[in-house]
Amino acid sequence: MSDKKATLTVGDQSWEFPIKSGSIGPDVIDIGSLYKETGMFTYDPGFTSTASCESEITYIDGEKGVLLYRGYPIEQLAEHGDFLETCYLLLYGHLPTPEEKKDFDTRVTRHTMVHEQMSKFYTGYRRDSHPMAVMVGIVGALSAFYHDSTDIADPHQRMVASLRMIAKMPTMAAMAYKYSIGQPFVYPRNDLSYAANFLHMCFSVPAEPYEVNPVLARAMDRIFILHADHEQNASTSTVRLAGSSGANPFGCIAAGIACLWGPAHGGANEAALNMLHQIGTVDRVAEFVAKAKDKNDPFRLMGFGHRVYKNYDPRARIMQQTCHEVLNELGHGDDPTLQVAMELEKIALSDEYFIEKKLYPNIDFYSGITLRALGFPAEMFTVLFAVARSVGWIAQWKEMVEDPSQRIGRPRQLFAGAPMRDYVEMDDR
């Protein structure tokens, strides 16, 4: 705790508020008593200058292009670890020993199946339903099946709920995909890794054997690692806000999925791919780059730049490498959409306009291309994001529940509507 104070002066009155310092990052002014002392609120649309909680999980330095999970750079985790190791790190705060990793992998693997009755839920949706609509309902329904892990006051139940969430999300996501294309559900296999098992459930069919390509499985695993958590973003804040009321963890994660669905958040990679479809062919790339530079043209390049990262998105470097590995493995050189993407990437990394404005290709640009190459339709992109982000959501939810200073969320407002007025009877109007 810092001894520094911040002074607020309004007219001839002044008040002091404590300044708190984290282990790294900017200091924060504790305004918890602001309204009580001054009778005023702060006004911060989008909460861009407001710290809503104290957390030890993820740190971002947007100016330097740094992303840390529990202090570890994302580049190191993606290069040397796997997704379940990252899950363990986010949940427990430290990297596992070999024995801890083996035990954790086993516990997650033993929870991958879902209650058989849940398979009937999918038939209640139209075949052409967006998979995210399905996921919001299916994940929320988990609370109706797993009553033994909804008591948020019980540490054991919190951990069981966390394991179930991580384990069952790939199964439910694969079922949503299979249902949308009219194929039978594929059960999980305990002999496969987390990412390989997910690809198996999505792309295998009962009629023939399916061998998971290790290059593609590694790419899927990296995508999961890179999307596992991202500090207090919109969906994570939604999960925390829902959880602050004491809601069960499955309901909180369903709320996070609903928020993630938005095109400004989890739907960004789908939007980036739609933009590539709009450009169409390589010979039109220069035309659309010119449109992007024109302030009077409504066209905007999707998948470039980032609200948080004012430097290069550290996840994009890894995703770029992974994207090229997948394309080299699958030989998608004749795909016009991917050709457009590669030409756009080349221009963005060399054009002075993009370099000056730091409009580098971000993770959404590369992940959209990679997921398309893996065989997923654009509608599934945000679902895969939700699979990966589940561990971040549940870790943040768990931290929030265990924080004694946390209270139910209650943002305030600057009211701009009509002041108090008298009701006028119908006949007198």
mmCIF file with all atom_site columns, N, CA and C in Angstrom, residues 180-247:
data_model
loop_
_atom_site.group_PDB
_atom_site.id
_atom_site.type_symbol
_atom_site.label_atom_id
_atom_site.label_alt_id
_atom_site.label_comp_id
_atom_site.label_asym_id
_atom_site.label_entity_id
_atom_site.label_seq_id
_atom_site.pdbx_PDB_ins_code
_atom_site.Cartn_x
_atom_site.Cartn_y
_atom_site.Cartn_z
_atom_site.occupancy
_atom_site.B_iso_or_equiv
_atom_site.pdbx_formal_charge
_atom_site.auth_seq_id
_atom_site.auth_comp_id
_atom_site.auth_asym_id
_atom_site.auth_atom_id
_atom_site.pdbx_PDB_model_num
ATOM 1   N N  . SER A 1 180 ? -24.993 -28.292 -36.284 1.00 0.00 ? 180 SER A N  1
ATOM 2   C CA . SER A 1 180 ? -25.237 -27.299 -37.334 1.00 0.00 ? 180 SER A CA 1
ATOM 3   C C  . SER A 1 180 ? -25.021 -27.864 -38.731 1.00 0.00 ? 180 SER A C  1
ATOM 4   N N  . ILE A 1 181 ? -24.191 -28.904 -38.851 1.00 0.00 ? 181 ILE A N  1
ATOM 5   C CA . ILE A 1 181 ? -23.933 -29.480 -40.182 1.00 0.00 ? 181 ILE A CA 1
ATOM 6   C C  . ILE A 1 181 ? -24.637 -30.821 -40.364 1.00 0.00 ? 181 ILE A C  1
ATOM 7   N N  . GLY A 1 182 ? -25.456 -31.228 -39.398 1.00 0.00 ? 182 GLY A N  1
ATOM 8   C CA . GLY A 1 182 ? -26.264 -32.428 -39.558 1.00 0.00 ? 182 GLY A CA 1
ATOM 9   C C  . GLY A 1 182 ? -25.532 -33.738 -39.384 1.00 0.00 ? 182 GLY A C  1
ATOM 10  N N  . GLN A 1 183 ? -24.392 -33.709 -38.703 1.00 0.00 ? 183 GLN A N  1
ATOM 11  C CA . GLN A 1 183 ? -23.639 -34.941 -38.463 1.00 0.00 ? 183 GLN A CA 1
ATOM 12  C C  . GLN A 1 183 ? -23.857 -35.434 -37.031 1.00 0.00 ? 183 GLN A C  1
ATOM 13  N N  . PRO A 1 184 ? -23.644 -36.722 -36.785 1.00 0.00 ? 184 PRO A N  1
ATOM 14  C CA . PRO A 1 184 ? -23.825 -37.249 -35.429 1.00 0.00 ? 184 PRO A CA 1
ATOM 15  C C  . PRO A 1 184 ? -22.771 -36.712 -34.463 1.00 0.00 ? 184 PRO A C  1
ATOM 16  N N  . PHE A 1 185 ? -23.160 -36.619 -33.188 1.00 0.00 ? 185 PHE A N  1
ATOM 17  C CA . PHE A 1 185 ? -22.212 -36.192 -32.164 1.00 0.00 ? 185 PHE A CA 1
ATOM 18  C C  . PHE A 1 185 ? -21.101 -37.224 -32.026 1.00 0.00 ? 185 PHE A C  1
ATOM 19  N N  . VAL A 1 186 ? -19.911 -36.754 -31.728 1.00 0.00 ? 186 VAL A N  1
ATOM 20  C CA . VAL A 1 186 ? -18.758 -37.625 -31.514 1.00 0.00 ? 186 VAL A CA 1
ATOM 21  C C  . VAL A 1 186 ? -18.332 -37.502 -30.060 1.00 0.00 ? 186 VAL A C  1
ATOM 22  N N  . TYR A 1 187 ? -18.222 -38.636 -29.384 1.00 0.00 ? 187 TYR A N  1
ATOM 23  C CA . TYR A 1 187 ? -17.852 -38.610 -27.963 1.00 0.00 ? 187 TYR A CA 1
ATOM 24  C C  . TYR A 1 187 ? -16.358 -38.330 -27.799 1.00 0.00 ? 187 TYR A C  1
ATOM 25  N N  . PRO A 1 188 ? -15.979 -37.733 -26.657 1.00 0.00 ? 188 PRO A N  1
ATOM 26  C CA . PRO A 1 188 ? -14.553 -37.463 -26.421 1.00 0.00 ? 188 PRO A CA 1
ATOM 27  C C  . PRO A 1 188 ? -13.755 -38.746 -26.229 1.00 0.00 ? 188 PRO A C  1
ATOM 28  N N  . ARG A 1 189 ? -12.460 -38.647 -26.506 1.00 0.00 ? 189 ARG A N  1
ATOM 29  C CA . ARG A 1 189 ? -11.545 -39.771 -26.322 1.00 0.00 ? 189 ARG A CA 1
ATOM 30  C C  . ARG A 1 189 ? -10.493 -39.411 -25.278 1.00 0.00 ? 189 ARG A C  1
ATOM 31  N N  . ASN A 1 190 ? -10.363 -40.260 -24.275 1.00 0.00 ? 190 ASN A N  1
ATOM 32  C CA . ASN A 1 190 ? -9.455  -39.975 -23.170 1.00 0.00 ? 190 ASN A CA 1
ATOM 33  C C  . ASN A 1 190 ? -7.984  -40.173 -23.518 1.00 0.00 ? 190 ASN A C  1
ATOM 34  N N  . ASP A 1 191 ? -7.705  -40.785 -24.681 1.00 0.00 ? 191 ASP A N  1
ATOM 35  C CA . ASP A 1 191 ? -6.306  -41.020 -25.049 1.00 0.00 ? 191 ASP A CA 1
ATOM 36  C C  . ASP A 1 191 ? -5.706  -39.869 -25.850 1.00 0.00 ? 191 ASP A C  1
ATOM 37  N N  . LEU A 1 192 ? -6.516  -38.838 -26.142 1.00 0.00 ? 192 LEU A N  1
ATOM 38  C CA . LEU A 1 192 ? -6.035  -37.714 -26.937 1.00 0.00 ? 192 LEU A CA 1
ATOM 39  C C  . LEU A 1 192 ? -5.790  -36.489 -26.058 1.00 0.00 ? 192 LEU A C  1
ATOM 40  N N  . SER A 1 193 ? -4.931  -35.601 -26.529 1.00 0.00 ? 193 SER A N  1
ATOM 41  C CA . SER A 1 193 ? -4.699  -34.342 -25.819 1.00 0.00 ? 193 SER A CA 1
ATOM 42  C C  . SER A 1 193 ? -5.948  -33.472 -25.932 1.00 0.00 ? 193 SER A C  1
ATOM 43  N N  . TYR A 1 194 ? -5.969  -32.403 -25.165 1.00 0.00 ? 194 TYR A N  1
ATOM 44  C CA . TYR A 1 194 ? -7.123  -31.502 -25.127 1.00 0.00 ? 194 TYR A CA 1
ATOM 45  C C  . TYR A 1 194 ? -7.455  -30.979 -26.521 1.00 0.00 ? 194 TYR A C  1
ATOM 46  N N  . ALA A 1 195 ? -6.454  -30.424 -27.208 1.00 0.00 ? 195 ALA A N  1
ATOM 47  C CA . ALA A 1 195 ? -6.692  -29.845 -28.538 1.00 0.00 ? 195 ALA A CA 1
ATOM 48  C C  . ALA A 1 195 ? -6.986  -30.925 -29.575 1.00 0.00 ? 195 ALA A C  1
ATOM 49  N N  . ALA A 1 196 ? -6.233  -32.032 -29.531 1.00 0.00 ? 196 ALA A N  1
ATOM 50  C CA . ALA A 1 196 ? -6.453  -33.118 -30.491 1.00 0.00 ? 196 ALA A CA 1
ATOM 51  C C  . ALA A 1 196 ? -7.842  -33.716 -30.311 1.00 0.00 ? 196 ALA A C  1
ATOM 52  N N  . ASN A 1 197 ? -8.279  -33.843 -29.073 1.00 0.00 ? 197 ASN A N  1
ATOM 53  C CA . ASN A 1 197 ? -9.604  -34.386 -28.790 1.00 0.00 ? 197 ASN A CA 1
ATOM 54  C C  . ASN A 1 197 ? -10.690 -33.478 -29.360 1.00 0.00 ? 197 ASN A C  1
ATOM 55  N N  . PHE A 1 198 ? -10.468 -32.170 -29.256 1.00 0.00 ? 198 PHE A N  1
ATOM 56  C CA . PHE A 1 198 ? -11.450 -31.230 -29.793 1.00 0.00 ? 198 PHE A CA 1
ATOM 57  C C  . PHE A 1 198 ? -11.559 -31.368 -31.317 1.00 0.00 ? 198 PHE A C  1
ATOM 58  N N  . LEU A 1 199 ? -10.422 -31.428 -31.996 1.00 0.00 ? 199 LEU A N  1
ATOM 59  C CA . LEU A 1 199 ? -10.450 -31.606 -33.454 1.00 0.00 ? 199 LEU A CA 1
ATOM 60  C C  . LEU A 1 199 ? -11.104 -32.936 -33.832 1.00 0.00 ? 199 LEU A C  1
ATOM 61  N N  . HIS A 1 200 ? -10.828 -33.973 -33.044 1.00 0.00 ? 200 HIS A N  1
ATOM 62  C CA . HIS A 1 200 ? -11.445 -35.281 -33.277 1.00 0.00 ? 200 HIS A CA 1
ATOM 63  C C  . HIS A 1 200 ? -12.964 -35.195 -33.169 1.00 0.00 ? 200 HIS A C  1
ATOM 64  N N  . MET A 1 201 ? -13.463 -34.506 -32.136 1.00 0.00 ? 201 MET A N  1
ATOM 65  C CA . MET A 1 201 ? -14.914 -34.403 -31.939 1.00 0.00 ? 201 MET A CA 1
ATOM 66  C C  . MET A 1 201 ? -15.568 -33.557 -33.021 1.00 0.00 ? 201 MET A C  1
ATOM 67  N N  . CYS A 1 202 ? -14.819 -32.608 -33.598 1.00 0.00 ? 202 CYS A N  1
ATOM 68  C CA . CYS A 1 202 ? -15.376 -31.740 -34.635 1.00 0.00 ? 202 CYS A CA 1
ATOM 69  C C  . CYS A 1 202 ? -15.366 -32.380 -36.021 1.00 0.00 ? 202 CYS A C  1
ATOM 70  N N  . PHE A 1 203 ? -14.292 -33.106 -36.342 1.00 0.00 ? 203 PHE A N  1
ATOM 71  C CA . PHE A 1 203 ? -14.091 -33.503 -37.734 1.00 0.00 ? 203 PHE A CA 1
ATOM 72  C C  . PHE A 1 203 ? -14.131 -35.005 -38.015 1.00 0.00 ? 203 PHE A C  1
ATOM 73  N N  . SER A 1 204 ? -14.158 -35.841 -36.996 1.00 0.00 ? 204 SER A N  1
ATOM 74  C CA . SER A 1 204 ? -14.251 -37.276 -37.281 1.00 0.00 ? 204 SER A CA 1
ATOM 75  C C  . SER A 1 204 ? -15.709 -37.668 -37.515 1.00 0.00 ? 204 SER A C  1
ATOM 76  N N  . VAL A 1 205 ? -15.904 -38.774 -38.235 1.00 0.00 ? 205 VAL A N  1
ATOM 77  C CA . VAL A 1 205 ? -17.237 -39.318 -38.501 1.00 0.00 ? 205 VAL A CA 1
ATOM 78  C C  . VAL A 1 205 ? -17.193 -40.820 -38.237 1.00 0.00 ? 205 VAL A C  1
ATOM 79  N N  . PRO A 1 206 ? -18.336 -41.408 -37.892 1.00 0.00 ? 206 PRO A N  1
ATOM 80  C CA . PRO A 1 206 ? -18.344 -42.848 -37.573 1.00 0.00 ? 206 PRO A CA 1
ATOM 81  C C  . PRO A 1 206 ? -17.981 -43.743 -38.761 1.00 0.00 ? 206 PRO A C  1
ATOM 82  N N  . ALA A 1 207 ? -18.099 -43.218 -39.974 1.00 0.00 ? 207 ALA A N  1
ATOM 83  C CA . ALA A 1 207 ? -17.936 -44.054 -41.158 1.00 0.00 ? 207 ALA A CA 1
ATOM 84  C C  . ALA A 1 207 ? -16.487 -44.397 -41.491 1.00 0.00 ? 207 ALA A C  1
ATOM 85  N N  . GLU A 1 208 ? -15.527 -43.646 -40.911 1.00 0.00 ? 208 GLU A N  1
ATOM 86  C CA . GLU A 1 208 ? -14.134 -43.896 -41.259 1.00 0.00 ? 208 GLU A CA 1
ATOM 87  C C  . GLU A 1 208 ? -13.210 -43.408 -40.143 1.00 0.00 ? 208 GLU A C  1
ATOM 88  N N  . PRO A 1 209 ? -11.998 -43.957 -40.075 1.00 0.00 ? 209 PRO A N  1
ATOM 89  C CA . PRO A 1 209 ? -11.061 -43.523 -39.037 1.00 0.00 ? 209 PRO A CA 1
ATOM 90  C C  . PRO A 1 209 ? -10.576 -42.092 -39.294 1.00 0.00 ? 209 PRO A C  1
ATOM 91  N N  . TYR A 1 210 ? -10.218 -41.398 -38.223 1.00 0.00 ? 210 TYR A N  1
ATOM 92  C CA . TYR A 1 210 ? -9.735  -40.018 -38.338 1.00 0.00 ? 210 TYR A CA 1
ATOM 93  C C  . TYR A 1 210 ? -8.442  -39.880 -37.552 1.00 0.00 ? 210 TYR A C  1
ATOM 94  N N  . GLU A 1 211 ? -7.396  -39.474 -38.222 1.00 0.00 ? 211 GLU A N  1
ATOM 95  C CA . GLU A 1 211 ? -6.110  -39.261 -37.579 1.00 0.00 ? 211 GLU A CA 1
ATOM 96  C C  . GLU A 1 211 ? -5.897  -37.752 -37.398 1.00 0.00 ? 211 GLU A C  1
ATOM 97  N N  . VAL A 1 212 ? -5.645  -37.339 -36.171 1.00 0.00 ? 212 VAL A N  1
ATOM 98  C CA . VAL A 1 212 ? -5.431  -35.919 -35.901 1.00 0.00 ? 212 VAL A CA 1
ATOM 99  C C  . VAL A 1 212 ? -4.018  -35.534 -36.344 1.00 0.00 ? 212 VAL A C  1
ATOM 100 N N  . ASN A 1 213 ? -3.935  -34.548 -37.211 1.00 0.00 ? 213 ASN A N  1
ATOM 101 C CA . ASN A 1 213 ? -2.644  -34.046 -37.670 1.00 0.00 ? 213 ASN A CA 1
ATOM 102 C C  . ASN A 1 213 ? -1.976  -33.293 -36.512 1.00 0.00 ? 213 ASN A C  1
ATOM 103 N N  . PRO A 1 214 ? -0.763  -33.698 -36.092 1.00 0.00 ? 214 PRO A N  1
ATOM 104 C CA . PRO A 1 214 ? -0.111  -33.059 -34.944 1.00 0.00 ? 214 PRO A CA 1
ATOM 105 C C  . PRO A 1 214 ? 0.180   -31.578 -35.151 1.00 0.00 ? 214 PRO A C  1
ATOM 106 N N  . VAL A 1 215 ? 0.429   -31.152 -36.382 1.00 0.00 ? 215 VAL A N  1
ATOM 107 C CA . VAL A 1 215 ? 0.671   -29.735 -36.659 1.00 0.00 ? 215 VAL A CA 1
ATOM 108 C C  . VAL A 1 215 ? -0.608  -28.935 -36.397 1.00 0.00 ? 215 VAL A C  1
ATOM 109 N N  . LEU A 1 216 ? -1.730  -29.488 -36.813 1.00 0.00 ? 216 LEU A N  1
ATOM 110 C CA . LEU A 1 216 ? -3.008  -28.802 -36.612 1.00 0.00 ? 216 LEU A CA 1
ATOM 111 C C  . LEU A 1 216 ? -3.410  -28.822 -35.142 1.00 0.00 ? 216 LEU A C  1
ATOM 112 N N  . ALA A 1 217 ? -3.137  -29.918 -34.461 1.00 0.00 ? 217 ALA A N  1
ATOM 113 C CA . ALA A 1 217 ? -3.445  -29.999 -33.032 1.00 0.00 ? 217 ALA A CA 1
ATOM 114 C C  . ALA A 1 217 ? -2.619  -28.985 -32.245 1.00 0.00 ? 217 ALA A C  1
ATOM 115 N N  . ARG A 1 218 ? -1.338  -28.838 -32.626 1.00 0.00 ? 218 ARG A N  1
ATOM 116 C CA . ARG A 1 218 ? -0.483  -27.865 -31.947 1.00 0.00 ? 218 ARG A CA 1
ATOM 117 C C  . ARG A 1 218 ? -0.979  -26.449 -32.224 1.00 0.00 ? 218 ARG A C  1
ATOM 118 N N  . ALA A 1 219 ? -1.434  -26.185 -33.429 1.00 0.00 ? 219 ALA A N  1
ATOM 119 C CA . ALA A 1 219 ? -1.980  -24.869 -33.768 1.00 0.00 ? 219 ALA A CA 1
ATOM 120 C C  . ALA A 1 219 ? -3.230  -24.582 -32.940 1.00 0.00 ? 219 ALA A C  1
ATOM 121 N N  . MET A 1 220 ? -4.105  -25.567 -32.819 1.00 0.00 ? 220 MET A N  1
ATOM 122 C CA . MET A 1 220 ? -5.314  -25.403 -32.025 1.00 0.00 ? 220 MET A CA 1
ATOM 123 C C  . MET A 1 220 ? -4.969  -25.136 -30.568 1.00 0.00 ? 220 MET A C  1
ATOM 124 N N  . ASP A 1 221 ? -3.965  -25.845 -30.056 1.00 0.00 ? 221 ASP A N  1
ATOM 125 C CA . ASP A 1 221 ? -3.543  -25.670 -28.673 1.00 0.00 ? 221 ASP A CA 1
ATOM 126 C C  . ASP A 1 221 ? -3.014  -24.255 -28.445 1.00 0.00 ? 221 ASP A C  1
ATOM 127 N N  . ARG A 1 222 ? -2.235  -23.755 -29.398 1.00 0.00 ? 222 ARG A N  1
ATOM 128 C CA . ARG A 1 222 ? -1.702  -22.396 -29.275 1.00 0.00 ? 222 ARG A CA 1
ATOM 129 C C  . ARG A 1 222 ? -2.825  -21.359 -29.309 1.00 0.00 ? 222 ARG A C  1
ATOM 130 N N  . ILE A 1 223 ? -3.802  -21.568 -30.181 1.00 0.00 ? 223 ILE A N  1
ATOM 131 C CA . ILE A 1 223 ? -4.939  -20.649 -30.238 1.00 0.00 ? 223 ILE A CA 1
ATOM 132 C C  . ILE A 1 223 ? -5.636  -20.601 -28.890 1.00 0.00 ? 223 ILE A C  1
ATOM 133 N N  . PHE A 1 224 ? -5.802  -21.757 -28.254 1.00 0.00 ? 224 PHE A N  1
ATOM 134 C CA . PHE A 1 224 ? -6.418  -21.798 -26.929 1.00 0.00 ? 224 PHE A CA 1
ATOM 135 C C  . PHE A 1 224 ? -5.576  -21.034 -25.906 1.00 0.00 ? 224 PHE A C  1
ATOM 136 N N  . ILE A 1 225 ? -4.255  -21.224 -25.929 1.00 0.00 ? 225 ILE A N  1
ATOM 137 C CA . ILE A 1 225 ? -3.373  -20.533 -24.982 1.00 0.00 ? 225 ILE A CA 1
ATOM 138 C C  . ILE A 1 225 ? -3.466  -19.018 -25.165 1.00 0.00 ? 225 ILE A C  1
ATOM 139 N N  . LEU A 1 226 ? -3.406  -18.565 -26.406 1.00 0.00 ? 226 LEU A N  1
ATOM 140 C CA . LEU A 1 226 ? -3.382  -17.137 -26.691 1.00 0.00 ? 226 LEU A CA 1
ATOM 141 C C  . LEU A 1 226 ? -4.683  -16.442 -26.312 1.00 0.00 ? 226 LEU A C  1
ATOM 142 N N  . HIS A 1 227 ? -5.781  -17.191 -26.278 1.00 0.00 ? 227 HIS A N  1
ATOM 143 C CA . HIS A 1 227 ? -7.086  -16.609 -25.956 1.00 0.00 ? 227 HIS A CA 1
ATOM 144 C C  . HIS A 1 227 ? -7.541  -16.921 -24.530 1.00 0.00 ? 227 HIS A C  1
ATOM 145 N N  . ALA A 1 228 ? -6.690  -17.542 -23.727 1.00 0.00 ? 228 ALA A N  1
ATOM 146 C CA . ALA A 1 228 ? -7.121  -18.044 -22.422 1.00 0.00 ? 228 ALA A CA 1
ATOM 147 C C  . ALA A 1 228 ? -7.583  -16.945 -21.475 1.00 0.00 ? 228 ALA A C  1
ATOM 148 N N  . ASP A 1 229 ? -6.926  -15.792 -21.506 1.00 0.00 ? 229 ASP A N  1
ATOM 149 C CA . ASP A 1 229 ? -7.350  -14.682 -20.639 1.00 0.00 ? 229 ASP A CA 1
ATOM 150 C C  . ASP A 1 229 ? -6.801  -13.387 -21.212 1.00 0.00 ? 229 ASP A C  1
ATOM 151 N N  . HIS A 1 230 ? -7.445  -12.281 -20.870 1.00 0.00 ? 230 HIS A N  1
ATOM 152 C CA . HIS A 1 230 ? -6.979  -10.988 -21.384 1.00 0.00 ? 230 HIS A CA 1
ATOM 153 C C  . HIS A 1 230 ? -7.400  -9.866  -20.457 1.00 0.00 ? 230 HIS A C  1
ATOM 154 N N  . GLU A 1 231 ? -7.132  -10.062 -19.172 1.00 0.00 ? 231 GLU A N  1
ATOM 155 C CA . GLU A 1 231 ? -7.386  -9.062  -18.148 1.00 0.00 ? 231 GLU A CA 1
ATOM 156 C C  . GLU A 1 231 ? -8.878  -8.727  -18.066 1.00 0.00 ? 231 GLU A C  1
ATOM 157 N N  . GLN A 1 232 ? -9.224  -7.472  -17.715 1.00 0.00 ? 232 GLN A N  1
ATOM 158 C CA . GLN A 1 232 ? -10.624 -7.116  -17.453 1.00 0.00 ? 232 GLN A CA 1
ATOM 159 C C  . GLN A 1 232 ? -11.325 -6.608  -18.711 1.00 0.00 ? 232 GLN A C  1
ATOM 160 N N  . ASN A 1 233 ? -11.407 -7.472  -19.726 1.00 0.00 ? 233 ASN A N  1
ATOM 161 C CA . ASN A 1 233 ? -12.110 -7.110  -20.959 1.00 0.00 ? 233 ASN A CA 1
ATOM 162 C C  . ASN A 1 233 ? -13.623 -7.176  -20.744 1.00 0.00 ? 233 ASN A C  1
ATOM 163 N N  . ALA A 1 234 ? -14.378 -6.936  -21.798 1.00 0.00 ? 234 ALA A N  1
ATOM 164 C CA . ALA A 1 234 ? -15.835 -6.838  -21.665 1.00 0.00 ? 234 ALA A CA 1
ATOM 165 C C  . ALA A 1 234 ? -16.468 -8.127  -21.129 1.00 0.00 ? 234 ALA A C  1
ATOM 166 N N  . SER A 1 235 ? -16.106 -9.278  -21.710 1.00 0.00 ? 235 SER A N  1
ATOM 167 C CA . SER A 1 235 ? -16.741 -10.528 -21.271 1.00 0.00 ? 235 SER A CA 1
ATOM 168 C C  . SER A 1 235 ? -16.281 -10.939 -19.876 1.00 0.00 ? 235 SER A C  1
ATOM 169 N N  . THR A 1 236 ? -15.005 -10.731 -19.559 1.00 0.00 ? 236 THR A N  1
ATOM 170 C CA . THR A 1 236 ? -14.511 -11.064 -18.221 1.00 0.00 ? 236 THR A CA 1
ATOM 171 C C  . THR A 1 236 ? -15.180 -10.180 -17.177 1.00 0.00 ? 236 THR A C  1
ATOM 172 N N  . SER A 1 237 ? -15.325 -8.903  -17.484 1.00 0.00 ? 237 SER A N  1
ATOM 173 C CA . SER A 1 237 ? -16.018 -7.999  -16.566 1.00 0.00 ? 237 SER A CA 1
ATOM 174 C C  . SER A 1 237 ? -17.474 -8.409  -16.403 1.00 0.00 ? 237 SER A C  1
ATOM 175 N N  . THR A 1 238 ? -18.070 -8.923  -17.475 1.00 0.00 ? 238 THR A N  1
ATOM 176 C CA . THR A 1 238 ? -19.452 -9.418  -17.405 1.00 0.00 ? 238 THR A CA 1
ATOM 177 C C  . THR A 1 238 ? -19.547 -10.616 -16.467 1.00 0.00 ? 238 THR A C  1
ATOM 178 N N  . VAL A 1 239 ? -18.597 -11.539 -16.584 1.00 0.00 ? 239 VAL A N  1
ATOM 179 C CA . VAL A 1 239 ? -18.580 -12.712 -15.703 1.00 0.00 ? 239 VAL A CA 1
ATOM 180 C C  . VAL A 1 239 ? -18.430 -12.277 -14.247 1.00 0.00 ? 239 VAL A C  1
ATOM 181 N N  . ARG A 1 240 ? -17.511 -11.350 -13.998 1.00 0.00 ? 240 ARG A N  1
ATOM 182 C CA . ARG A 1 240 ? -17.311 -10.864 -12.633 1.00 0.00 ? 240 ARG A CA 1
ATOM 183 C C  . ARG A 1 240 ? -18.551 -10.147 -12.104 1.00 0.00 ? 240 ARG A C  1
ATOM 184 N N  . LEU A 1 241 ? -19.178 -9.345  -12.954 1.00 0.00 ? 241 LEU A N  1
ATOM 185 C CA . LEU A 1 241 ? -20.363 -8.606  -12.525 1.00 0.00 ? 241 LEU A CA 1
ATOM 186 C C  . LEU A 1 241 ? -21.508 -9.565  -12.206 1.00 0.00 ? 241 LEU A C  1
ATOM 187 N N  . ALA A 1 242 ? -21.700 -10.567 -13.068 1.00 0.00 ? 242 ALA A N  1
ATOM 188 C CA . ALA A 1 242 ? -22.735 -11.574 -12.800 1.00 0.00 ? 242 ALA A CA 1
ATOM 189 C C  . ALA A 1 242 ? -22.407 -12.349 -11.524 1.00 0.00 ? 242 ALA A C  1
ATOM 190 N N  . GLY A 1 243 ? -21.144 -12.703 -11.363 1.00 0.00 ? 243 GLY A N  1
ATOM 191 C CA . GLY A 1 243 ? -20.735 -13.459 -10.183 1.00 0.00 ? 243 GLY A CA 1
ATOM 192 C C  . GLY A 1 243 ? -20.834 -12.678 -8.893  1.00 0.00 ? 243 GLY A C  1
ATOM 193 N N  . SER A 1 244 ? -20.742 -11.341 -8.983  1.00 0.00 ? 244 SER A N  1
ATOM 194 C CA . SER A 1 244 ? -20.795 -10.527 -7.770  1.00 0.00 ? 244 SER A CA 1
ATOM 195 C C  . SER A 1 244 ? -22.146 -10.620 -7.069  1.00 0.00 ? 244 SER A C  1
ATOM 196 N N  . SER A 1 245 ? -23.161 -11.067 -7.807  1.00 0.00 ? 245 SER A N  1
ATOM 197 C CA . SER A 1 245 ? -24.492 -11.217 -7.203  1.00 0.00 ? 245 SER A CA 1
ATOM 198 C C  . SER A 1 245 ? -24.653 -12.558 -6.495  1.00 0.00 ? 245 SER A C  1
ATOM 199 N N  . GLY A 1 246 ? -23.650 -13.435 -6.633  1.00 0.00 ? 246 GLY A N  1
ATOM 200 C CA . GLY A 1 246 ? -23.737 -14.762 -6.040  1.00 0.00 ? 246 GLY A CA 1
ATOM 201 C C  . GLY A 1 246 ? -24.291 -15.799 -6.996  1.00 0.00 ? 246 GLY A C  1
ATOM 202 N N  . ALA A 1 247 ? -24.401 -15.436 -8.291  1.00 0.00 ? 247 ALA A N  1
ATOM 203 C CA . ALA A 1 247 ? -24.919 -16.381 -9.288  1.00 0.00 ? 247 ALA A CA 1
ATOM 204 C C  . ALA A 1 247 ? -23.995 -17.592 -9.414  1.00 0.00 ? 247 ALA A C  1
#
